[in-house]
Every structure is written in structure tokens, then in C-alpha cells.
Coordinates of C-alpha atoms and ligand atoms in Angstrom, one line a residue:
M1247 CA -45.5 -15.3 -11.3
K1248 CA -47.1 -11.9 -10.4
K1249 CA -47.6 -13.1 -6.8
S1250 CA -43.8 -14.0 -6.5
V1251 CA -42.8 -10.5 -7.9
L1252 CA -45.0 -8.9 -5.4
K1253 CA -43.7 -11.2 -2.5
H1254 CA -40.2 -10.2 -3.7
A1255 CA -41.0 -6.4 -3.7
A1256 CA -42.6 -6.7 -0.2
L1257 CA -39.5 -8.4 1.0
M1258 CA -37.2 -5.8 -0.6
T1259 CA -39.2 -3.1 1.0
A1260 CA -38.9 -4.8 4.4
I1261 CA -35.1 -5.1 4.0
L1262 CA -34.9 -1.4 2.9
V1263 CA -37.1 -0.3 6.0
A1264 CA -35.1 -2.5 8.3
G1265 CA -31.8 -1.0 6.7
S1266 CA -33.0 2.5 6.9
S1267 CA -34.3 2.2 10.5
A1268 CA -30.9 0.9 11.4
L1269 CA -29.5 4.0 9.7
A1270 CA -32.1 6.1 11.4
Q1271 CA -31.0 4.8 14.8
G1272 CA -27.5 5.8 13.8
K1273 CA -26.5 2.2 13.5
K1274 CA -23.8 2.7 10.9
V1275 CA -20.1 3.0 10.7
E1276 CA -18.2 5.1 8.2
F1277 CA -15.2 3.5 6.7
F1278 CA -12.8 6.0 5.0
S1279 CA -10.0 4.9 2.7
W1280 CA -8.7 5.3 -0.9
W1281 CA -9.7 1.9 -1.9
S1282 CA -12.3 2.6 -4.5
G1283 CA -13.1 0.8 -8.0
D1284 CA -10.7 -2.0 -8.6
E1285 CA -9.0 -1.5 -5.3
G1286 CA -12.3 -1.8 -3.4
V1287 CA -12.8 -5.6 -3.9
A1288 CA -11.1 -6.7 -0.7
A1289 CA -12.7 -3.8 1.4
N1290 CA -16.1 -5.0 0.2
A1291 CA -15.5 -8.5 1.5
L1292 CA -14.6 -7.0 4.8
F1293 CA -17.8 -5.0 4.9
K1294 CA -19.8 -8.1 4.2
L1295 CA -18.2 -9.8 7.0
F1296 CA -18.8 -7.0 9.4
E1297 CA -22.4 -6.7 8.4
Q1298 CA -23.0 -10.5 9.0
K1299 CA -21.4 -10.2 12.4
Y1300 CA -23.4 -7.0 13.4
P1301 CA -26.7 -7.3 11.5
G1302 CA -28.5 -4.0 11.2
V1303 CA -25.3 -2.0 11.2
K1304 CA -24.5 -0.6 7.9
V1305 CA -21.0 0.2 6.5
V1306 CA -21.0 3.6 4.9
N1307 CA -18.1 3.4 2.4
S1308 CA -16.5 6.8 2.0
A1309 CA -13.6 5.8 -0.3
V1310 CA -12.0 8.7 -2.0
A1311 CA -10.5 7.7 -5.3
G1312 CA -6.8 8.3 -5.9
A1313 CA -4.1 5.6 -5.4
A1314 CA -1.9 5.8 -2.5
G1315 CA -4.2 8.2 -0.8
T1316 CA -3.4 11.2 -3.0
N1317 CA -6.7 12.7 -2.7
A1318 CA -8.0 10.9 0.4
K1319 CA -5.4 12.4 2.6
A1320 CA -6.3 16.0 1.7
V1321 CA -10.1 15.2 2.2
L1322 CA -9.2 13.6 5.6
K1323 CA -7.3 16.7 6.6
T1324 CA -10.3 19.1 5.7
R1325 CA -12.7 16.7 7.6
M1326 CA -10.4 16.2 10.7
L1327 CA -9.8 19.9 11.0
G1328 CA -13.4 20.7 10.3
G1329 CA -14.5 18.7 13.2
D1330 CA -16.3 15.9 11.0
P1331 CA -14.0 13.0 11.4
P1332 CA -14.9 9.7 9.8
D1333 CA -15.4 6.7 12.3
A1334 CA -12.4 4.8 11.1
F1335 CA -9.8 5.9 8.5
Q1336 CA -6.9 4.4 6.5
V1337 CA -3.5 5.5 7.5
H1338 CA 0.0 3.8 7.0
A1339 CA 1.7 2.5 10.0
G1340 CA 4.9 4.4 10.9
Q1341 CA 5.6 8.0 10.5
E1342 CA 2.6 8.8 8.4
L1343 CA 0.4 8.0 11.5
I1344 CA 2.5 9.1 14.2
G1345 CA 3.8 12.5 12.6
T1346 CA 0.2 13.7 11.7
W1347 CA -2.7 12.8 13.7
V1348 CA -1.1 11.5 16.8
V1349 CA 1.1 14.4 17.4
S1350 CA -1.9 16.8 16.9
N1351 CA -3.7 14.7 19.7
R1352 CA -6.8 13.8 17.5
M1353 CA -6.6 10.1 17.9
E1354 CA -8.0 7.7 20.6
D1355 CA -5.3 5.4 22.2
L1356 CA -6.4 1.9 21.2
T1357 CA -4.3 0.1 23.8
P1358 CA -7.3 -1.1 25.7
L1359 CA -8.6 -2.7 22.5
F1360 CA -5.2 -4.4 21.8
K1361 CA -5.5 -5.8 25.3
S1362 CA -9.1 -6.9 25.4
E1363 CA -8.6 -8.5 21.9
G1364 CA -5.4 -10.1 23.0
W1365 CA -3.6 -8.5 19.9
L1366 CA -0.3 -7.6 21.8
T1367 CA 1.1 -11.1 21.0
K1368 CA -0.9 -11.6 17.6
F1369 CA 1.0 -9.0 15.7
P1370 CA 4.7 -9.0 14.9
K1371 CA 6.6 -7.4 17.8
D1372 CA 8.5 -5.1 15.3
L1373 CA 5.2 -3.8 13.9
I1374 CA 3.5 -2.7 17.1
P1375 CA 6.2 0.1 17.7
L1376 CA 5.3 1.4 14.4
L1377 CA 1.8 2.1 15.5
S1378 CA 2.9 3.5 18.9
S1379 CA 4.2 6.6 20.4
K1380 CA 3.7 8.7 23.5
G1381 CA 2.8 5.5 25.4
G1382 CA -0.3 4.7 23.2
I1383 CA -1.1 2.4 20.3
W1384 CA -2.9 4.4 17.6
S1385 CA -4.1 2.1 14.9
V1386 CA -5.0 -1.5 14.0
P1387 CA -3.0 -2.9 11.1
V1388 CA -5.0 -4.9 8.5
N1389 CA -2.1 -6.1 6.3
V1390 CA 1.4 -6.1 5.2
H1391 CA 2.2 -5.1 1.6
R1392 CA 5.5 -5.5 -0.2
S1393 CA 6.7 -2.5 -2.1
N1394 CA 9.9 -3.9 -3.9
V1395 CA 8.4 -6.2 -6.5
M1396 CA 9.0 -6.4 -10.2
W1397 CA 6.1 -7.9 -12.2
F1398 CA 6.2 -9.6 -15.6
V1399 CA 4.4 -12.2 -17.8
P1400 CA 6.7 -15.4 -17.8
A1401 CA 5.8 -16.4 -21.4
N1402 CA 6.6 -12.9 -22.7
L1403 CA 10.0 -12.9 -21.1
K1404 CA 10.6 -16.4 -22.5
K1405 CA 9.5 -15.1 -26.0
Y1406 CA 12.1 -12.3 -25.7
G1407 CA 14.8 -14.6 -24.3
V1408 CA 15.3 -12.6 -21.1
T1409 CA 15.0 -13.2 -17.3
A1410 CA 14.0 -11.0 -14.5
P1411 CA 17.1 -8.8 -13.9
K1412 CA 18.9 -9.4 -10.5
T1413 CA 20.5 -5.9 -10.4
W1414 CA 19.7 -2.5 -11.9
D1415 CA 22.8 -2.7 -14.1
E1416 CA 21.6 -5.9 -15.4
F1417 CA 18.1 -4.4 -15.9
L1418 CA 19.7 -1.6 -18.1
T1419 CA 21.4 -4.3 -20.2
T1420 CA 18.1 -6.3 -20.5
C1421 CA 16.4 -3.0 -21.4
Q1422 CA 18.9 -2.6 -24.4
T1423 CA 18.2 -6.2 -25.5
L1424 CA 14.5 -5.7 -25.4
K1425 CA 14.6 -2.4 -27.3
G1426 CA 16.8 -4.2 -29.8
K1427 CA 14.0 -6.6 -30.3
G1428 CA 11.5 -3.9 -30.9
L1429 CA 10.0 -3.3 -27.4
Q1430 CA 10.4 0.4 -27.1
T1431 CA 9.2 0.6 -23.5
P1432 CA 10.5 -2.3 -21.7
L1433 CA 9.3 -0.8 -18.3
S1434 CA 5.8 0.7 -17.7
V1435 CA 5.6 3.3 -15.1
A1436 CA 2.5 5.2 -13.9
G1437 CA 2.4 8.7 -12.7
G1438 CA 2.3 10.4 -9.3
F1439 CA 3.2 8.1 -6.3
A1440 CA 4.3 5.4 -8.8
E1441 CA 7.3 7.4 -9.8
Q1442 CA 8.3 7.7 -6.1
H1443 CA 7.5 4.0 -5.7
L1444 CA 10.0 3.1 -8.5
W1445 CA 12.5 5.5 -6.9
E1446 CA 12.5 3.6 -3.7
S1447 CA 13.1 0.4 -5.4
V1448 CA 16.0 1.8 -7.3
A1449 CA 17.5 3.3 -4.0
L1450 CA 17.2 0.0 -2.2
G1451 CA 18.7 -1.9 -4.9
T1452 CA 21.5 0.6 -5.2
L1453 CA 22.3 1.4 -1.7
G1454 CA 21.5 -2.0 -0.2
T1455 CA 19.5 -2.6 3.1
Q1456 CA 22.0 -0.9 5.4
G1457 CA 22.4 2.2 3.0
W1458 CA 18.6 2.5 2.9
N1459 CA 18.2 2.4 6.6
D1460 CA 21.3 4.7 7.0
L1461 CA 19.5 7.3 4.8
F1462 CA 16.6 7.7 7.2
S1463 CA 18.5 7.4 10.4
G1464 CA 20.7 10.3 9.1
K1465 CA 23.9 8.3 8.9
L1466 CA 24.1 8.6 5.1
K1467 CA 23.5 12.0 3.7
F1468 CA 21.1 12.3 0.6
T1469 CA 23.9 14.2 -0.8
D1470 CA 26.7 11.5 -0.3
P1471 CA 28.0 10.3 -3.7
R1472 CA 26.5 6.9 -3.1
A1473 CA 23.1 8.5 -2.7
V1474 CA 23.6 10.9 -5.7
K1475 CA 24.2 7.7 -7.8
V1476 CA 20.7 6.5 -7.1
W1477 CA 19.4 9.5 -9.1
D1478 CA 21.8 8.7 -12.0
T1479 CA 20.6 5.1 -12.1
Y1480 CA 16.9 6.2 -11.7
G1481 CA 17.4 8.4 -14.6
K1482 CA 18.8 5.6 -16.8
V1483 CA 15.8 3.4 -15.6
L1484 CA 13.4 6.0 -16.8
D1485 CA 14.9 6.0 -20.2
C1486 CA 13.6 2.5 -20.4
A1487 CA 10.0 3.5 -19.5
N1488 CA 7.0 5.0 -21.4
K1489 CA 6.9 8.8 -21.7
D1490 CA 3.3 9.1 -20.7
M1491 CA 3.8 8.3 -17.1
A1492 CA 1.8 11.2 -15.8
S1493 CA -1.4 10.0 -17.5
L1494 CA -1.3 6.4 -16.4
T1495 CA -2.8 4.9 -13.2
W1496 CA -0.9 2.1 -11.6
Q1497 CA -3.6 -0.4 -13.0
Q1498 CA -3.0 0.9 -16.5
A1499 CA 0.8 0.4 -16.1
T1500 CA 0.1 -3.1 -15.0
D1501 CA -2.3 -3.7 -18.0
R1502 CA 0.6 -2.8 -20.2
V1503 CA 2.7 -5.5 -18.9
V1504 CA -0.3 -8.0 -19.0
K1505 CA -0.9 -7.0 -22.7
G1506 CA 2.9 -7.4 -23.6
Q1507 CA 3.2 -3.7 -24.3
A1508 CA 6.0 -3.6 -21.7
A1509 CA 8.0 -6.4 -20.1
F1510 CA 8.3 -5.1 -16.6
N1511 CA 6.7 -3.0 -13.9
V1512 CA 7.7 -2.1 -10.3
M1513 CA 4.7 -1.9 -8.1
G1514 CA 3.6 -3.0 -4.6
D1515 CA 1.7 -6.2 -4.4
W1516 CA -1.6 -4.7 -4.6
A1517 CA -0.7 -5.2 -8.3
A1518 CA -0.9 -9.0 -7.4
G1519 CA -4.4 -8.5 -6.0
Y1520 CA -5.5 -6.5 -9.2
M1521 CA -4.1 -9.2 -11.6
S1522 CA -5.6 -12.0 -9.5
S1523 CA -8.9 -10.6 -8.1
T1524 CA -9.9 -8.2 -11.0
L1525 CA -8.1 -9.7 -14.1
K1526 CA -8.4 -13.3 -12.9
L1527 CA -4.9 -14.2 -13.8
K1528 CA -3.1 -17.0 -12.2
P1529 CA 0.1 -16.3 -10.4
N1530 CA 3.1 -17.9 -12.0
V1531 CA 1.1 -18.4 -15.2
G1532 CA -0.7 -15.1 -16.1
F1533 CA 1.8 -13.1 -14.1
G1534 CA 5.2 -13.6 -12.5
W1535 CA 7.2 -11.7 -10.1
A1536 CA 10.7 -11.3 -8.5
P1537 CA 12.3 -8.8 -5.9
S1538 CA 13.0 -5.6 -7.7
P1539 CA 16.5 -5.6 -9.1
G1540 CA 19.2 -5.7 -6.3
T1541 CA 16.8 -6.2 -3.5
A1542 CA 16.5 -10.1 -3.0
G1543 CA 16.6 -11.0 0.5
T1544 CA 15.0 -7.7 1.6
F1545 CA 11.3 -7.1 2.1
M1546 CA 10.4 -3.5 1.9
F1547 CA 7.2 -3.3 3.8
L1548 CA 4.2 -1.1 4.5
S1549 CA 1.1 -1.6 6.4
D1550 CA -2.4 -0.2 6.0
S1551 CA -3.9 0.5 9.4
F1552 CA -7.1 2.1 10.7
G1553 CA -7.4 4.5 13.5
L1554 CA -10.2 5.8 15.6
P1555 CA -10.3 9.6 15.7
K1556 CA -11.5 11.5 18.7
G1557 CA -15.1 12.6 18.2
A1558 CA -16.2 9.7 15.8
K1559 CA -19.9 9.9 15.6
D1560 CA -20.3 6.1 15.7
R1561 CA -17.7 5.0 18.3
T1562 CA -19.1 1.8 19.4
E1563 CA -19.6 0.6 15.8
A1564 CA -16.2 1.9 14.9
L1565 CA -14.6 -0.1 17.7
N1566 CA -16.6 -3.2 16.5
F1567 CA -15.3 -2.7 13.0
L1568 CA -11.8 -2.4 14.2
K1569 CA -12.2 -5.7 16.0
V1570 CA -13.4 -7.4 12.8
L1571 CA -10.5 -5.7 10.9
G1572 CA -7.9 -6.9 13.4
S1573 CA -9.4 -10.5 13.7
K1574 CA -7.9 -13.6 12.1
Q1575 CA -11.1 -14.1 10.2
G1576 CA -11.2 -10.5 8.9
Q1577 CA -7.7 -10.5 7.8
D1578 CA -8.0 -13.8 6.0
V1579 CA -11.2 -12.5 4.2
F1580 CA -9.6 -9.2 3.2
N1581 CA -5.9 -10.1 2.3
P1582 CA -6.2 -12.9 -0.1
L1583 CA -8.2 -10.6 -2.3
K1584 CA -6.0 -7.5 -1.7
G1585 CA -2.5 -9.1 -2.6
S1586 CA -1.3 -8.4 0.8
I1587 CA -0.6 -10.8 3.7
A1588 CA -2.2 -10.6 7.1
A1589 CA -0.5 -8.4 9.7
R1590 CA -1.4 -11.2 12.2
L1591 CA 1.1 -14.0 12.8
D1592 CA -1.6 -16.7 12.9
S1593 CA -3.2 -16.3 9.5
D1594 CA -4.3 -19.3 7.6
L1595 CA -2.0 -19.4 4.5
S1596 CA -4.1 -22.1 2.8
K1597 CA -6.5 -19.3 1.9
Y1598 CA -3.8 -17.4 -0.1
N1599 CA -2.5 -17.9 -3.6
V1600 CA 1.1 -18.9 -4.4
Y1601 CA 2.2 -15.3 -4.7
S1602 CA 1.0 -14.4 -1.3
Q1603 CA 2.5 -17.6 0.2
S1604 CA 5.8 -16.6 -1.2
A1605 CA 5.5 -13.2 0.3
A1606 CA 4.6 -14.7 3.6
K1607 CA 7.7 -16.8 3.6
D1608 CA 9.9 -13.9 2.5
W1609 CA 8.4 -11.6 5.3
K1610 CA 9.4 -14.2 7.8
S1611 CA 13.0 -14.9 6.4
N1612 CA 14.1 -11.6 4.8
K1613 CA 15.5 -8.4 6.2
I1614 CA 12.8 -6.0 6.8
V1615 CA 13.0 -2.2 5.7
G1616 CA 10.3 0.3 5.6
S1617 CA 8.8 2.1 2.6
L1618 CA 9.2 5.8 2.1
T1619 CA 6.4 6.3 -0.4
H1620 CA 3.8 4.5 1.9
G1621 CA 4.5 6.2 5.1
V1622 CA 6.8 4.0 7.1
V1623 CA 10.1 5.9 7.3
A1624 CA 9.3 9.5 6.9
P1625 CA 6.6 12.0 7.9
E1626 CA 4.0 13.0 5.3
S1627 CA 5.4 16.5 5.0
F1628 CA 8.7 15.0 3.6
M1629 CA 6.8 12.7 1.3
N1630 CA 4.7 15.6 -0.2
D1631 CA 7.7 17.7 -1.1
F1632 CA 9.6 14.7 -2.2
G1633 CA 7.0 14.3 -4.8
T1634 CA 8.0 17.8 -6.3
V1635 CA 11.7 16.8 -6.1
I1636 CA 10.9 13.6 -8.2
D1637 CA 8.8 15.7 -10.7
T1638 CA 11.6 18.2 -11.2
F1639 CA 14.1 15.4 -11.6
V1640 CA 11.8 13.6 -14.2
N1641 CA 11.9 16.8 -16.3
G1642 CA 15.3 18.2 -15.7
R1643 CA 17.5 15.1 -14.9
N1644 CA 19.7 17.0 -12.4
A1645 CA 21.0 14.4 -10.0
Q1646 CA 23.1 16.7 -7.9
A1647 CA 20.2 19.2 -7.6
A1648 CA 17.7 16.4 -6.6
A1649 CA 20.1 15.2 -3.9
A1650 CA 20.6 18.6 -2.5
Q1651 CA 16.9 19.3 -2.4
T1652 CA 16.2 15.9 -0.7
Q1653 CA 18.8 16.7 1.9
A1654 CA 17.1 20.0 2.6
L1655 CA 13.7 18.2 3.0
A1656 CA 15.3 15.7 5.4
D1657 CA 16.8 18.4 7.5
Q1658 CA 13.4 20.3 7.6
A1659 CA 11.6 17.1 8.6
G1660 CA 14.2 16.4 11.3
I1661 CA 15.2 13.0 9.6
G1662 CA 18.1 11.5 11.6
K1663 CA 17.8 14.1 14.4
Ligands
LIG1845 C1 -0.9 2.1 -0.9 C2 -1.7 1.4 0.0 C3 -2.2 0.0 -0.7 C4 -2.8 0.4 -2.0 C5 -1.8 1.3 -2.8 C6 -2.3 1.8 -4.2 O1 -0.5 3.3 -0.3 O2 -1.0 1.1 1.2 O3 -3.0 -0.7 0.1 O4 -3.9 1.0 -1.8 O5 -1.5 2.5 -2.0 O6 -3.4 2.6 -4.1

């Protein structure tokens, strides 16, 4: 017994020495994201795969907690501007990537990597332009998430005798029915980004696909009566929600649905990852889903991608990490746990649960629009200030004022120019 303990200790020491010598030789790669805690499960699986493929190279996980990157983006800014970039960092495909670190010339062009890995034909042809500008490709997409999803527990809806509403008007009627049956907060909403996240589903469901696209191409003004109506509806939807939004994380808002304290929640499908990977619920049994009201046939997407900043300390290892992250194997290890689908076209859907399989089907057949909250359609400057507009609206409920403030932000950010 004693002997085996000693043997084990010797082995552990050997492993630690090997690990630290790898670190001492600089064989490490720093991975910077906001996937910590519950959100880290999928990333951990990716780290494990990388460390198997590159023995002796350690992944240093520098996740900064705070959903949707609230805190990570600020830390990243300090590090990038302070000359201390992480090796690979999370950034949403679309305007968030292009409007920040690409315009300021801080990223490496990954076109050679896309060519050497044969990726130019492996990702959807409409996704690559969202990673590209100024003749370069600036990040590697690891997934595709859906923003416009409404979550519920099928048995609870049955108990209340309601179904997932197909329009926001129907949602408001269902909300009254549920209140009449004693459920005071039919909808659970978390604070911060989740309030904007709900807004984008209300806007898409109210304006339709064309209307949503027109808002961000400048064809439809935020002050148009149709766009003002989005705020009116959003206010009524919020009347069906909990008043303690600000103090809830998105996971806690999901928990309320799971526990039957609310009937519905609108959140991206990382909620499916949380419910299946962390809470171990079965899709279609422990949780159900539907496109958020008024958005059937449209897939509002976002994509987490990773770029390589100029001056990365472990450049070779970072490139190797990106190779794993963009590979079929890497994506099929990460995404089934994350609730997202692979960004690649050739992923093996038998590795995914029925929720993700249905999302993959919709991704292929639906109309596709970009998320605002998660960086696709507008630059980060717009998003940050839009958060303030939402907060002001939540407290004051002035639709005309919110519409005018948003149009001013759009003008400033050059949306539609
Ligand atoms: C999004 C991100 C998702 C998930 C979510 C909640 O911005 O794209 O992968 O992390 O935030 O934190």
C-alpha cells in the first residue's frame, strides 16, 4: 500500500516536472475567453484534445468571468493596448471583430492558415466574409449559436394548458393566462446583455427578417413608427417578467424555467448547452424550445471565433491551437457540449443531441440574419451605448426617446452609411 502511494507520488512529481519544464521552455498557449464556470465545460474538452495532440504544451486558461464578454472585452482592451496580448482570444465574427482589432491593425491575417488547412471550402461561404476585411481573414470560427430561441419545460406548459406562443401578441395573451393561473412572472429575464438579447428577438419578431436587415443597412430608421413599435412591445413583454432582472445571471434565469418559477425564457442556445451538459436535462423532456415568437423560419446567428493578435508570445502554439479549434474533430468535441453547432459544413451530427440536430437543420433551411447583441451586425461602440439606451428604457419606458437615442447611435456608428 505504502509502496504504491510512493510510486504514485513519484509519478505525480514526474508529471509535474515534465509539465513545468514544458512551461519553462515556453511551451504553452494562452486561451482568452469569457467561458468560465458553467460555460467552461466545452472549452475544457477542447483543451484536453489539444494537449493530447501536442503533448507537453499546456493550455493556460485565462477566462474572465462575465457572460457575453462583459468583463473580458474590457480586460482584453487593457492587455492589447498595454502590449500584452493573449495568444488567442474570443471575438464574435462580424462587426465586433472587424470594427475593433482589425481596423486598428492589431491582428495577424490568417489567410495562409485557412489555405494550408483547406478551410476556404469547409466553412459556409457567407460566414467567411464576416471574418474578412481589408483583403485578409482575421479569425477562426469555432461554432454557430442561435440567438432567437424560447425555452420552456414541456410538462409545465401542459400543466398550464398553454403552448409556446407563435407571435409576440400571442405571447402577451399567454402571459395573461399564466398570470390568471397564479404564475406571476411568466417570463424570466436576466440582467445586462440578456435584456438586449430579449430586445433583438422582440425586434426580429416584430419587424420580420427584411425589417431587421433594413435597420442595419440604414433603409429603415430606428425612429420609423414600425421600429418605435418594437419598444412598445418590448415594454409589454417586460411586464411579464421578473423585476429582479439586474441581479440574475442568464443561468439563474434558465434555472427559474427549469424549476417552474417561470414558463419561458429567451436566450441563445448556450442555454441548451447549460441544460444538457451542466443540469443533465434531456432535450424534449427536461427542456423544450421553439423559435422566439414571430421568428419561425429565421435563424438569428452569431459565431464565436478566435483571432491571433500581432505580438502573441507563443505564436507557434497559438497557430496549432487554432488548427485544432478549426478542425472537424475539434469542433465536434466542443460544440455538442456548448449547445452550438459546428461552424464547419462537414460536422458529424450523430455526435449532437436532438436540440442541436434541429438547430443544424434550421441553419441549412432558414433565412439567416445576424445578432446585434453578439457582435454580428453592429460595431462594439454601438452595442456598448445601446446597453445604456436599454437600461434607460427599462426604467422610464419611453419608446420615442429610446428610438431617437438609438438612431443617434446608429448615425454615430455609421450604420447604413
Ligand atoms: C455569447 C457567446 C456565447 C456565450 C454567451 C453567454 O456572446 O457568443 O458563446 O458565451 O455569450 O456568455
